[in-house]
Each structure stands twice: as structure tokens, then as C-alpha cells.
Amino acid sequence: MDVHFPTSSILSIVLQALLLSSSYGSLEPYDLLYNNAVDAFYRSDYKDVVRYMEGALSSYAEVRQTKVRCRLRCQDQHPFDSVSMDLQFFDVVLRRSNCQNECIEEKVGTQSMHKVSEDVNQDFQRRIPYNYLQLAYQKLKQLDKAAAAAHTYFQANPEHVEMDQNLEQYKALEGSDQDHFVDREARPHQRSFSAGVKLYDSADYKGAIALFEEALQEYYRADVECRALCQGPQRFEEQDHVLYHYSLYELVSDHFTQALHCEHECVRDLSTRPGRLSPMENYLPLHYDYLQFAYFQMNMVEEAMECAKSYLLFHEGEEFMTENLEYYREAVGHDVKPREKAEWYLRRHKQELELLVIGSENMQVEFTEGHYWTSTGGREDSNRIPSGTDGWMEYVPISEKKNFTLAPPQELREGGPLVYDSVQLVQNSKALNGTQRVLLDDVISVDECAELTNLAHNMRARGSVLSLGLQTVTMAGDGYRGKMSPHTPNERFEGATVLKTLQYGYEGRVPLRSARLFYDASERARRIIESYFLLNSTLHFSYTHLVCRTAITGQQDHRNDLSHPIHADNCLLDPEANECWKEPPAYTYRDYSALLYLNGDFEGGEFIFTEMDAKTVTAQVKPKCGRMVGFSSGGENPHGVRAVTRGQRCAVALWFTLDPLFRELERLQADEVMQALDNQSSQSQWDTSLNINPKDEL
């Protein structure tokens, strides 16, 4: 007898079977929970926002810790120490990989469920979920939790003006308590260190010692975890290149090169506080400096001597600590060894640490100034009192305090030829109330605007069709899953790079003619900027991005944020100090910027120039098809984008550099792809306008 089941029933049975066959430790993927939370936010279902987003954060943390535990366990079980031949090496690699896979799947379920796109991971690293949570908790009148979420987000995004304003409002509310403003993502080693400095500053040396010792233990533990996380799958940029061909040995080499680079960054990562401009120089040795003086104050001279010796491992021969060590040696009458952990760590990671402690010579003035003091501020009869660190909570190296301003060209000029007959000069620097600014029209035609806009839409559509779960084919930096803007939750943001569009065109996923137009239009913009500003050297691409911002319906009432906050393109804008700090993570090598607009049929979205205070607007540009604004990328041109309140705003964003060392890698690869396509076109008869996939011809 034939029995016919409904399709939905069959699918349900299959899904249940898959779930039952998976490990008992199956964990719900955090990207799925995150997506559900964002969808709930757009529906104004704030209870579900909290439920899903808190679940996503919990799942994210659990996956991370599981990877750490499993990789460390399998590393111990399958070491490389005894490997002497290639086959033995590959045997250990495979055994270790199998061990890790089994361990992780036992804890969290099938790993493919937890394979998350890079842009989702970046959202979690940038603490974007807490932006949603603070808004959701605010709507639910749970202001203590809203304050904690806002504080957590702001720690990693201190330039976010609107969140700063929100925090001030939370602090002003009746019943607000300082305990509500906690950093939920505080790293244990940094939390203990900061708390230790506070106690040290209040002369509670016993409490400070306990916290500094705890901070050291947490630091070394965090270092081990960071390096364990580097053992997983690595993404090597060259592998995304259409023309990149590789063998097994090259793949293995690429993987371990990336893993080593990742580990090399651990010292920097552990020394960088959330939202800080750069890692704190001398961070790890500083623990031993604090401890040596705190122990001295507690009359524990032998322990002080041990910490002083540990400090000198990192800064051999440093004068003030050498004098302290001599004082301690005379006091106890014998010598002691530095701490074994410090010796072991320095042996393994000396080169990495040198990059961060090399500036210590520049910091000696701050270290020694005010250091030779007693608790009463005077010298004792011994005339040699060990140094202290003077209790500065916000320790900033001298090199981080300097304002590294961009050295301008020998002569700032403008008014050169516009290269193309159709291009019209609308406003120069004087009309735009600034320097090195220009506004141009008719850079591209109406038809070209429409084609590029359609290209952006096609890239988004293809990303959706070809996605697996939440992992679209677009790469990090090309967009944010079409779900949100990186700057505001009130807009969707999507985009594509030149290389990605050419790859899609090469594979027949989008019209190849449109991908070529994107390439050609960006080159047109580069030539115009280089010519107009009369540059006496070649202007190179630094980054090119076709990007659309879309207002989210129902999220526009009472908006007080910007689509893109006020910033400068090659330095970190500090409105309070009225300065722009030219240092990482800013793209300090960028020299000129341009925005080529594709449409004007939307509300809001005006481009604005401001003074360095990020408040005083000096000029405003209303986008429209073919209009381009160009300007130098430094602190002389702070700029931002007003909120897009209705419709969609599309543009080609371009950044340029005069330094050939910082040419965009993707652009060089795109040049190669274009050359290959041209060669193919001249050698074969197939018509690229038909969107035939060249691979199908093989």
C-alpha cells in the first residue's frame, strides 16, 4: 500500500533526525540568534531582542571557550616536538585537527553550524550587540541593564557621540547608581590591573599587590588563550584572488604564516584597552614596576627585589630600576632570581614584546619624574629610595601623547584640469569654506549611475541567493549582511569592492559590463582628483567601495544620530582637544578622499564638512547622480553624513594615497583580472555581454 506524506512532514522528520543525530552538546549558533535579535528589533519586539541577543552573546562566549579548551587539550596530546620529517609533521597536523574537531563537536554540536561570516564576528568584536541591547532595555524600562549595555558598547566605541549622550542621560536619571555602569566585556587581566592601580594610588599597597598578582596570572592565561584561538582555520587574502593557484605545500605554508602572524598580534591585543588608540607600551613590564614598589612599601624587600629583576629582563640596564635593585640587594644581603614565568615568557615572545617596549627609553622621563619619593614625599637618610610609579591611572606613553600632524605637500594647490569635457566645477575650496576641497558635477552619466546602482542591488541579491545560513558570498568590508549600518542601527548598509564585482562578473553572477563600469568610474575619479589638486606624484588607490545606505521604515522617528559620525580619514579626530591624532588605527597613509554619488531620490543623507569640534558645520553637499566631492584626508577636513530618513543613498567611496607602498592590494589584483579578461576577449570569440561563465567554456 502506498502512503503519501506531505512535504512539510517529511522536512520536519528530516530536521528532527538531524537534530537527534547531532551531539547532545549542540549549541544554537550565535549568528542565527543575532539575526533573530536584529529582526525582532526591526519589528519593535524588544523582549525578543533581549532574549535572542543575550543568547547570542552567551553562545559566542561558549564557542570561543570551547575552541580554546579543545585546542589546548589536543595541542598537548599531539605535540610537534618530536617531529623530524614531513610525513610525521602532516601526521601530527591531521591527528591534532581530528582531535580538535571531535572535541569541539562534542561540546557545541556540528561545527558547520557555527561557521560564522567574518562581518558577524567583527560585529561581536566591536560590541555592536550591546548597541541593540541598550535600546531594547531602554524601551523595556530596564534602565540599569540599559546603562550597563550602553557603557559596555561605549568602552569599545568612545568616538560614538550619541552613545556618550545616552550615558549622560542615564547618569542623570533618578535612582541611577554607579554600579549600573559596568563593562560586561571587561577582560580579566585589564580589569584587575586597573583596579590595582586605583588601590595603589590610594596607598592601599596590600590590596594593590593582590590585584597586580592576579592581573599577571590573568594576562598569562589570556595570552595562552589568544594563541590557541590562532590555531584554527585561517583566511589568506591571496586565496580569494581569481588568478591565484596554489599547491598543497603552499596552502600549508600560507596557513601557518597566518597563524604565526595572528600569534604575533597577541601581545599587542592584550596590551590594548577597549577604545584606546594604540596598545599601552611597556604594559607587561609595568606590572612588575608597580609590584616592586608596592612590596617595598609593605617591607617585603625580597619580593620587591624579585619583581625588580623581572622588570629588568624586559629593560636590561635601565638606570632607575638598576639603582632600586642595588638598594634591595644591600637590604637583604643576598641575590634572588627573577620570576620563572617572566623568564619563560620573554624567551618565547621576545621579538613581539620588543615592538611594544622599544619606546620605553622615551618614557623614562615619566617613569623617573617623581619616582624617588617616600610616602611623605621626602628622602630618607639612605639617600636611595626605590622608584614608584606615582599612581597614574590613565598611563599614556609619551609617544601616544604627541600630535603627529601630516606634513603637507610643499605647496597646496588646486584648480587643475578636470580631464573630461563633461565634468563641471561647482564649488572650490573657498566656496566650501575650507582647504583642499572641491565639488564637481557630471562625473558620470545618468545611465551610468543607474547601472552602478543596479550593480549594488545585484551584489546584495546574489549574496542572499548564494548564502548558506547567514554566510553570504560577500566578504567583510563589502557590507554588513544588508542588516544594519556599521554606524547606526537605523539604516541598512550594503556594498561591494571592485575586485569582488569583477569576480562576480568573471563567474557570470552579475553583468560583466557593470563590473567593468565600476572599475572604470573609479579610475575616472582618481584621474580627476589627481589632476584638479595639481599633485606632482601619482595618486594610488587605497580603498574603493560601492555602498548603499537605506533608511529602515519605523526607525526614523526622533532620530538624533548621524548616518556616519563626524571623522577624518587619516587621523583620529579628538573634538574635545580640537586635534586629530595621526596614528593607528587611523589609516594614516591616506592622502585624498572622494565620494561619487549615484542618486539623490532620498531624504536626508547630506554630506557635511565641520570644524575640528565636530559640531560647527562649514559646508553641506546634497548628493545627486554624477556629483562628486573630493578633499584631502587629514584633520583639516572633518566630515560626516546626516541621517538617511527615507529611501536609499548610493555612492562610490574612494580613498587614495601618494605612497605606493600602501596601494590597495585588491586594486592590483583587479588590474590583473581586467588584463586577463582583455586577453581572453582578444583570444576567444565568446561574447561577454551574454554573461556566460568563462568556467563553463572549459
XYZ file of C-alpha atoms in Angstrom:
698
model
C 0.000 0.000 0.000
C 1.415 3.411 -0.997
C 1.436 6.060 1.699
C 1.926 9.704 0.754
C 3.281 12.113 3.354
C 3.026 15.891 2.952
C 6.328 17.530 2.003
C 6.296 19.621 5.186
C 6.022 16.475 7.290
C 8.987 14.892 5.530
C 11.093 18.014 6.071
C 10.101 18.051 9.738
C 11.135 14.401 10.150
C 14.467 15.035 8.418
C 15.185 18.052 10.622
C 14.336 16.111 13.784
C 16.584 13.257 12.662
C 19.454 15.673 12.073
C 18.981 17.200 15.491
C 18.785 13.807 17.209
C 21.878 12.563 15.390
C 23.900 15.559 16.477
C 25.816 15.693 19.707
C 23.994 16.132 22.962
C 26.116 19.241 23.435
C 24.589 21.051 20.463
C 24.598 24.834 20.912
C 22.425 27.275 19.000
C 24.595 29.262 16.540
C 25.205 32.816 17.649
C 24.853 34.265 14.160
C 21.334 32.812 13.942
C 20.430 34.221 17.356
C 21.972 37.558 16.382
C 19.971 37.650 13.156
C 16.777 36.827 15.049
C 17.507 39.634 17.511
C 18.070 42.163 14.722
C 14.846 41.072 13.003
C 12.999 41.457 16.305
C 14.462 44.940 16.658
C 13.025 45.950 13.294
C 9.643 44.559 14.448
C 9.921 46.556 17.692
C 9.653 43.289 19.644
C 12.090 44.345 22.341
C 11.552 41.325 24.595
C 12.701 39.084 21.770
C 15.610 41.430 21.083
C 16.833 40.879 24.637
C 16.140 37.132 24.571
C 17.929 36.469 21.307
C 20.765 38.967 21.749
C 21.659 37.773 25.245
C 21.532 34.230 23.878
C 23.825 35.223 21.021
C 26.362 36.739 23.402
C 26.263 33.636 25.582
C 26.647 31.319 22.577
C 29.518 33.423 21.205
C 31.377 33.185 24.523
C 30.744 29.440 24.822
C 32.006 28.697 21.296
C 35.123 30.737 21.977
C 35.901 28.993 25.247
C 35.222 25.560 23.750
C 37.701 26.228 20.947
C 40.304 27.327 23.470
C 39.856 24.292 25.729
C 39.823 21.789 22.867
C 42.785 23.248 21.012
C 44.901 23.362 24.151
C 43.991 19.781 25.027
C 44.750 18.487 21.536
C 47.951 20.513 21.374
C 49.167 18.708 24.486
C 48.090 15.309 23.148
C 49.720 15.794 19.739
C 52.839 17.976 20.070
C 55.198 18.903 17.242
C 58.268 18.472 19.478
C 59.313 15.036 18.180
C 58.559 15.734 14.508
C 61.621 15.356 12.254
C 60.208 14.571 8.787
C 57.487 15.933 6.516
C 55.263 12.869 6.849
C 55.483 12.978 10.635
C 54.595 16.650 10.553
C 51.500 16.029 8.418
C 50.550 13.104 10.645
C 50.575 15.364 13.722
C 48.645 18.062 11.853
C 45.918 15.606 10.873
C 45.716 13.955 14.292
C 45.563 17.304 16.039
C 42.885 18.539 13.632
C 40.783 15.397 14.107
C 41.149 15.678 17.876
C 40.001 19.295 17.834
C 37.015 18.563 15.595
C 35.804 15.706 17.789
C 36.285 17.712 20.983
C 34.509 20.827 19.707
C 31.582 18.908 18.189
C 31.123 17.008 21.428
C 30.637 20.305 23.254
C 28.772 22.572 20.819
C 27.496 20.324 18.021
C 28.300 20.214 14.331
C 30.970 22.797 13.592
C 29.428 23.843 10.283
C 26.533 25.262 12.311
C 28.965 27.633 13.995
C 30.903 28.677 10.891
C 30.155 32.373 11.015
C 30.949 35.059 8.449
C 33.759 37.490 9.208
C 31.462 40.501 9.303
C 29.328 38.895 12.041
C 32.452 38.205 14.081
C 33.550 41.792 13.599
C 30.192 42.964 14.924
C 30.752 40.976 18.105
C 34.331 42.199 18.444
C 33.119 45.794 18.051
C 30.361 45.087 20.638
C 27.561 46.007 18.222
C 25.063 43.694 20.025
C 25.240 45.997 23.067
C 24.030 48.922 20.968
C 20.862 46.964 20.233
C 20.580 45.809 23.833
C 20.794 49.295 25.328
C 17.973 50.457 23.048
C 15.871 47.376 23.811
C 16.371 47.614 27.580
C 15.564 51.308 27.383
C 12.261 50.535 25.652
C 11.526 47.890 28.304
C 12.224 50.428 31.089
C 15.060 48.289 32.476
C 17.355 51.254 32.791
C 20.027 49.583 34.922
C 20.601 46.987 32.202
C 20.375 49.654 29.510
C 23.085 51.650 31.294
C 25.344 48.565 31.515
C 24.850 47.783 27.823
C 25.487 51.395 26.831
C 28.623 51.549 28.994
C 29.903 48.267 27.539
C 29.394 49.483 23.983
C 30.930 52.890 24.650
C 34.122 51.393 26.103
C 34.959 49.983 22.672
C 33.444 52.870 20.685
C 34.418 56.068 22.529
C 34.002 58.146 19.379
C 30.251 57.390 19.290
C 28.817 60.783 20.217
C 25.217 59.619 20.539
C 26.097 56.826 22.975
C 28.056 59.304 25.068
C 24.925 61.451 25.234
C 22.821 58.421 26.185
C 25.188 57.616 29.030
C 24.917 61.144 30.368
C 21.137 60.822 30.322
C 21.284 57.504 32.184
C 23.554 59.039 34.816
C 21.127 61.924 35.300
C 18.132 59.644 35.921
C 16.725 59.366 39.405
C 17.847 56.142 41.038
C 20.893 55.843 38.813
C 23.770 54.081 40.543
C 27.433 53.976 39.581
C 27.275 50.182 39.902
C 24.959 50.108 36.885
C 27.758 51.311 34.613
C 29.775 48.129 34.308
C 31.738 46.827 31.368
C 30.214 43.426 30.705
C 33.054 42.542 28.328
C 35.921 43.722 30.538
C 38.951 41.490 30.127
C 40.008 39.993 33.474
C 43.701 40.943 33.211
C 42.910 44.554 32.345
C 40.162 44.804 34.965
C 42.486 43.567 37.722
C 45.302 45.841 36.572
C 43.079 48.953 36.544
C 41.659 48.095 39.963
C 45.186 47.550 41.269
C 46.290 50.978 40.050
C 43.370 52.593 41.885
C 44.341 50.920 45.163
C 47.992 51.764 44.587
C 47.039 55.386 44.044
C 45.189 55.397 47.356
C 48.260 53.898 49.103
C 46.482 50.566 49.722
C 49.579 48.619 48.787
C 48.446 45.303 50.245
C 45.262 45.332 48.158
C 47.177 46.570 45.119
C 49.660 43.687 45.381
C 46.851 41.127 45.346
C 45.274 42.696 42.261
C 48.545 43.121 40.341
C 49.464 39.486 41.042
C 46.004 38.472 39.855
C 46.408 40.651 36.757
C 49.679 38.881 35.907
C 48.081 35.456 36.212
C 45.146 36.564 34.066
C 47.494 38.108 31.493
C 49.464 34.906 31.013
C 46.229 32.904 30.846
C 44.798 35.316 28.261
C 47.989 35.032 26.219
C 47.684 31.252 26.079
C 44.021 31.525 25.051
C 44.782 34.101 22.374
C 47.405 31.852 20.804
C 45.082 28.853 20.982
C 42.460 30.769 19.012
C 45.094 31.359 16.322
C 45.376 27.614 15.685
C 42.068 27.399 13.825
C 41.297 27.895 10.139
C 42.994 30.962 8.692
C 41.911 33.202 5.842
C 44.712 34.087 3.452
C 43.758 37.039 1.280
C 45.577 35.781 -1.788
C 43.333 32.689 -1.897
C 40.370 34.898 -2.804
C 42.162 36.146 -5.903
C 40.731 34.720 -9.137
C 44.175 34.134 -10.644
C 45.785 32.640 -7.521
C 46.812 28.996 -7.954
C 48.330 27.072 -5.093
C 49.695 23.649 -4.220
C 49.280 21.666 -1.002
C 52.623 22.877 0.363
C 51.738 26.498 -0.446
C 48.397 26.131 1.318
C 50.050 24.667 4.417
C 52.689 27.392 4.340
C 50.028 30.091 3.939
C 48.069 28.671 6.866
C 50.977 28.622 9.297
C 52.168 32.025 8.102
C 48.781 33.447 9.008
C 48.714 31.547 12.306
C 52.131 32.960 13.256
C 51.016 36.454 12.284
C 47.932 36.005 14.459
C 50.051 34.901 17.428
C 52.419 37.789 16.851
C 49.472 40.146 17.382
C 48.511 38.636 20.757
C 50.975 40.796 22.728
C 49.559 43.902 21.061
C 45.972 42.763 21.584
C 46.422 42.029 25.291
C 48.042 45.436 25.805
C 45.267 47.398 24.120
C 42.367 48.662 26.188
C 38.951 48.850 24.522
C 38.625 52.026 22.539
C 42.251 53.072 23.015
C 44.162 54.432 20.052
C 47.061 52.007 20.372
C 48.472 49.414 22.768
C 49.968 50.625 26.009
C 53.705 50.474 25.637
C 55.520 48.647 28.408
C 52.239 47.107 29.595
C 53.506 43.776 30.926
C 56.746 45.121 32.495
C 54.680 47.836 34.143
C 53.065 45.191 36.382
C 56.469 44.358 37.837
C 57.306 48.038 38.278
C 54.157 48.619 40.331
C 54.748 45.434 42.320
C 58.385 46.151 43.195
C 57.470 49.432 44.851
C 54.269 48.120 46.475
C 56.201 45.231 48.024
C 58.845 47.683 49.219
C 56.158 49.766 50.923
C 54.950 46.601 52.693
C 58.547 45.924 53.850
C 58.666 42.766 51.689
C 62.051 43.610 50.222
C 62.929 40.167 48.853
C 59.684 40.091 46.839
C 60.394 43.659 45.692
C 63.833 42.564 44.531
C 62.352 39.629 42.596
C 59.945 41.963 40.762
C 62.701 44.497 40.033
C 64.803 41.727 38.487
C 61.801 40.613 36.441
C 61.337 44.150 35.170
C 64.976 44.334 34.111
C 64.504 41.253 31.927
C 62.463 43.497 29.659
C 64.605 46.629 30.091
C 68.138 45.457 30.718
C 70.319 48.098 32.364
C 67.569 50.659 32.904
C 69.058 53.149 35.333
C 66.309 53.766 37.854
C 65.454 50.077 38.275
C 69.114 49.087 38.446
C 69.553 51.520 41.336
C 66.483 50.053 43.044
C 67.901 46.562 42.626
C 71.189 47.601 44.258
C 69.246 49.084 47.168
C 67.222 45.861 47.617
C 70.370 43.708 47.379
C 72.063 45.703 50.138
C 68.920 45.479 52.283
C 68.520 41.678 52.115
C 72.227 40.805 51.883
C 71.896 38.288 49.040
C 70.677 37.996 45.479
C 67.456 36.483 44.113
C 66.371 35.289 40.683
C 63.699 36.921 38.521
C 60.368 35.162 38.276
C 60.400 31.989 36.190
C 57.186 32.938 34.393
C 58.662 36.232 33.224
C 61.857 34.490 32.012
C 59.868 31.830 30.165
C 57.570 34.382 28.543
C 60.416 36.587 27.394
C 62.292 33.659 25.854
C 59.262 32.689 23.784
C 57.992 36.124 22.805
C 60.943 38.499 22.972
C 60.592 39.843 19.442
C 56.879 40.551 19.860
C 57.435 42.342 23.165
C 60.266 44.456 21.799
C 57.839 46.116 19.422
C 55.846 47.378 22.392
C 58.604 48.101 24.923
C 61.038 49.688 22.472
C 59.593 53.080 23.293
C 60.460 52.742 26.952
C 63.555 54.893 26.537
C 61.242 57.721 25.502
C 59.144 57.078 28.586
C 61.973 57.308 31.100
C 61.172 60.923 31.890
C 57.699 59.931 33.022
C 58.951 56.889 34.879
C 61.646 58.742 36.756
C 59.884 62.021 37.313
C 58.561 61.963 40.867
C 59.629 58.380 41.395
C 62.318 58.760 44.048
C 59.996 59.583 46.867
C 58.781 58.251 50.189
C 55.194 58.232 51.401
C 55.856 61.648 52.905
C 57.461 62.972 49.761
C 60.965 63.414 51.234
C 64.189 61.445 51.026
C 65.271 59.155 53.785
C 68.754 59.046 55.227
C 69.747 56.210 52.941
C 69.529 58.686 50.042
C 68.331 55.840 47.840
C 64.654 55.014 47.848
C 63.211 52.643 45.226
C 61.146 54.158 42.474
C 57.395 54.107 42.487
C 55.040 54.582 39.578
C 53.333 57.607 41.067
C 49.907 56.046 40.746
C 48.799 57.391 37.379
C 45.616 55.584 36.429
C 45.460 56.716 32.813
C 49.029 55.915 31.888
C 49.782 57.181 28.371
C 53.240 56.814 26.795
C 54.886 59.984 25.547
C 54.715 58.702 22.001
C 50.966 58.399 22.344
C 50.628 61.978 23.543
C 52.318 63.562 20.582
C 50.172 65.099 17.895
C 51.651 63.639 14.733
C 50.417 66.082 12.114
C 50.608 65.295 8.456
C 53.414 67.128 6.754
C 51.663 68.954 3.917
C 52.970 68.935 0.371
C 55.492 71.655 -0.410
C 52.640 73.666 -1.899
C 48.901 73.024 -1.563
C 47.392 73.767 -4.925
C 44.120 73.280 -6.744
C 42.338 74.331 -9.905
C 43.974 71.937 -12.339
C 42.280 70.488 -15.447
C 39.185 68.322 -14.921
C 40.427 65.846 -17.585
C 36.959 65.084 -19.024
C 34.920 67.607 -21.019
C 31.611 66.705 -19.370
C 32.805 67.375 -15.804
C 31.649 70.685 -14.303
C 33.242 72.579 -11.400
C 30.513 73.553 -8.894
C 32.453 74.803 -5.863
C 36.121 75.127 -4.947
C 37.756 75.239 -1.500
C 36.854 78.863 -0.927
C 33.175 78.304 -1.713
C 33.204 75.217 0.541
C 34.776 77.235 3.403
C 37.873 75.093 3.744
C 41.119 73.935 2.154
C 41.713 71.206 -0.431
C 38.010 70.721 -1.168
C 36.144 70.516 -4.478
C 32.591 69.796 -5.661
C 32.048 68.545 -9.219
C 29.037 67.513 -11.317
C 28.544 65.201 -14.318
C 31.461 62.936 -13.462
C 29.339 60.032 -14.754
C 26.081 59.999 -16.732
C 22.532 59.221 -15.604
C 22.677 55.829 -17.339
C 25.963 55.005 -15.642
C 24.513 55.978 -12.255
C 21.583 53.627 -12.830
C 23.841 50.774 -13.908
C 26.100 51.096 -10.867
C 23.084 51.281 -8.542
C 21.714 48.108 -10.120
C 25.131 46.502 -9.650
C 24.976 47.206 -5.917
C 21.496 45.667 -5.777
C 22.627 42.641 -7.795
C 25.536 42.071 -5.427
C 23.140 42.082 -2.485
C 20.676 39.786 -4.259
C 23.404 37.336 -5.244
C 24.706 37.363 -1.691
C 21.262 36.398 -0.439
C 20.643 33.694 -3.056
C 24.020 32.069 -2.646
C 24.142 32.277 1.116
C 24.405 29.337 3.470
C 22.639 30.266 6.667
C 23.816 33.781 7.336
C 27.077 33.486 5.450
C 26.752 35.461 2.231
C 29.320 35.375 -0.503
C 30.251 38.979 0.248
C 33.345 39.415 2.337
C 33.908 41.516 5.436
C 34.208 45.121 4.387
C 31.861 44.618 1.420
C 28.779 45.060 3.562
C 27.130 44.055 6.809
C 24.689 41.346 5.697
C 22.281 44.041 4.471
C 21.007 44.174 8.037
C 22.476 47.261 9.583
C 24.827 50.149 9.103
C 28.187 49.930 10.885
C 27.445 53.377 12.324
C 23.723 53.340 13.184
C 21.072 50.642 13.743
C 18.540 52.895 11.971
C 19.873 52.152 8.486
C 20.766 49.126 6.397
C 24.163 49.077 4.796
C 25.413 47.047 1.850
C 28.281 47.323 -0.567
C 30.930 45.739 -2.734
C 34.566 46.199 -3.700
C 35.941 46.432 -7.244
C 37.632 43.025 -7.073
C 34.517 41.322 -5.762
C 32.331 42.722 -8.533
C 34.885 41.673 -11.164
C 34.971 38.187 -9.667
C 31.178 38.039 -9.883
C 31.303 39.285 -13.459
C 34.053 36.786 -14.306
C 31.851 33.987 -12.935
C 28.710 35.250 -14.672
C 26.850 36.189 -11.465
C 26.443 39.863 -12.368
C 26.740 41.675 -15.720
C 30.419 41.878 -16.563
C 29.813 45.213 -18.272
C 28.601 46.691 -14.961
C 31.646 45.380 -13.097
C 33.894 46.966 -15.729
C 31.998 50.251 -15.362
C 32.672 50.265 -11.600
C 36.375 49.763 -12.317
C 36.413 52.466 -14.995
C 34.377 55.019 -12.990
C 36.721 54.714 -10.020
C 39.707 55.262 -12.312
C 37.966 58.310 -13.761
C 37.521 59.729 -10.267
C 41.180 59.082 -9.426
C 42.421 60.908 -12.515
C 40.179 63.909 -11.813
C 41.317 64.268 -8.180
C 44.988 63.852 -9.126
C 44.670 66.496 -11.874
C 42.482 69.033 -10.064
C 44.707 69.206 -6.979
C 47.806 69.510 -9.208
C 49.625 66.662 -7.477
C 53.204 66.216 -8.585
C 53.219 62.466 -7.953
C 50.909 59.586 -8.824
C 47.768 59.124 -6.735
C 47.173 55.440 -5.915
C 44.004 53.687 -4.779
C 43.896 52.901 -1.057
C 40.325 51.532 -0.910
C 37.252 51.640 -3.145
C 33.733 50.772 -2.006
C 30.361 50.823 -3.756
C 27.981 51.387 -0.861
C 24.262 51.964 -0.292
C 22.582 53.145 2.925
C 18.847 52.516 3.328
C 16.546 54.120 5.915
C 14.689 51.498 7.949
C 10.950 52.107 7.997
C 9.646 52.693 11.506
C 13.066 53.594 12.889
C 13.203 57.244 11.829
C 11.070 58.950 14.494
C 13.050 61.257 16.780
C 16.439 60.298 15.312
C 19.306 62.388 16.622
C 22.186 60.371 15.217
C 24.170 60.617 12.004
C 24.364 58.096 9.206
C 28.151 58.391 9.510
C 29.612 60.224 12.539
C 31.983 63.151 12.066
C 35.520 61.905 11.462
C 38.694 62.440 9.439
C 40.037 59.841 7.055
C 43.705 59.608 8.051
C 43.734 60.624 11.714
C 41.685 60.115 14.866
C 39.533 63.145 15.493
C 39.562 64.406 19.080
C 36.878 67.148 19.220
C 37.488 67.987 22.882
C 41.190 68.629 22.306
C 40.496 70.164 18.897
C 43.155 67.853 17.467
C 43.422 64.976 15.025
C 45.885 62.273 16.079
C 47.650 60.714 13.129
C 48.344 57.238 14.455
C 46.843 53.737 14.228
C 44.158 52.562 13.996
C 43.598 55.518 11.650
C 44.544 54.951 8.010
C 47.434 57.366 8.312
C 48.684 56.729 4.773
C 45.538 58.094 3.098
C 46.030 61.484 1.449
C 42.877 62.252 -0.556
C 39.256 61.090 -0.466
C 36.300 61.295 -2.831
C 32.621 60.371 -2.901
C 30.911 59.834 -6.244
C 27.121 59.910 -5.787
C 24.749 57.713 -7.790
C 21.355 59.160 -6.831
C 19.522 61.901 -4.971
C 15.988 60.474 -4.609
C 16.049 60.082 -0.819
C 15.565 62.240 2.261
C 18.457 63.332 4.449
C 21.903 61.902 3.749
C 23.621 65.250 3.158
C 27.421 65.196 3.268
C 28.792 67.799 5.699
C 32.178 69.343 6.489
C 32.739 70.603 10.053
C 35.342 72.291 12.175
C 37.509 70.079 14.404
C 34.911 70.429 17.152
C 32.726 68.046 15.090
C 29.798 70.431 15.647
C 30.281 73.581 13.585
C 29.166 72.805 10.025
C 31.236 74.694 7.428
C 29.693 73.278 4.237
C 26.924 70.910 3.154
C 26.575 68.867 -0.051
C 23.298 67.428 -1.322
C 24.045 64.226 -3.259
C 22.750 63.644 -6.783
C 23.652 61.435 -9.732
C 27.130 62.162 -11.092
C 28.115 64.603 -8.334
C 31.491 64.091 -6.665
C 33.033 65.731 -3.624
C 36.805 65.442 -3.220
C 39.100 66.595 -0.418
C 42.357 65.964 1.400
C 42.025 63.251 4.039
C 43.526 64.953 7.102
C 42.229 66.804 10.133
C 41.673 69.921 8.036
C 38.569 68.219 6.596
C 36.396 66.588 9.293
C 33.218 65.299 7.666
C 30.193 63.081 8.142
C 26.788 62.154 6.717
C 23.415 63.271 8.030
C 20.827 60.593 8.776
C 19.107 58.999 5.768
C 15.459 59.201 6.885
C 13.722 57.876 3.775
C 14.836 55.908 0.740
C 18.271 54.675 -0.272
C 21.507 56.609 -0.786
C 24.166 55.024 -3.025
C 27.703 56.210 -3.750
C 31.188 55.084 -4.707
C 33.534 55.889 -1.821
C 37.208 56.258 -2.746
C 40.346 56.783 -0.699
C 43.747 57.495 -2.237
C 47.381 57.514 -1.154
C 50.516 59.141 -2.540
C 52.646 56.355 -1.065
C 52.953 53.398 -3.488
C 53.761 51.114 -0.546
C 50.146 51.460 0.590
C 48.475 50.789 -2.739
C 45.311 48.725 -2.382
C 46.112 45.037 -2.880
C 42.627 44.342 -4.199
C 43.070 47.057 -6.814
C 46.290 45.492 -8.061
C 44.507 42.150 -8.267
C 41.598 43.824 -10.059
C 44.088 45.256 -12.566
C 45.328 41.725 -13.227
C 41.787 40.417 -13.640
C 40.997 43.205 -16.106
C 44.152 42.383 -18.069
C 43.262 38.682 -18.081
C 39.724 39.464 -19.264
C 41.057 41.688 -22.027
C 43.482 38.972 -23.118
C 40.724 36.370 -23.033
C 38.456 38.644 -25.015
C 41.053 39.107 -27.753
C 41.849 35.381 -27.946
C 38.330 33.929 -27.913
C 35.035 34.521 -29.625
C 32.570 34.282 -26.746
C 30.507 37.379 -26.090
C 30.928 38.621 -22.500
C 27.724 40.664 -22.826
C 25.794 37.374 -22.676
C 27.012 36.803 -19.084
C 28.408 33.366 -19.937
C 30.511 31.943 -17.135
C 34.021 31.535 -18.612
C 34.473 28.437 -16.456
C 31.618 26.766 -18.358
C 33.684 27.051 -21.517
C 36.399 24.808 -20.142
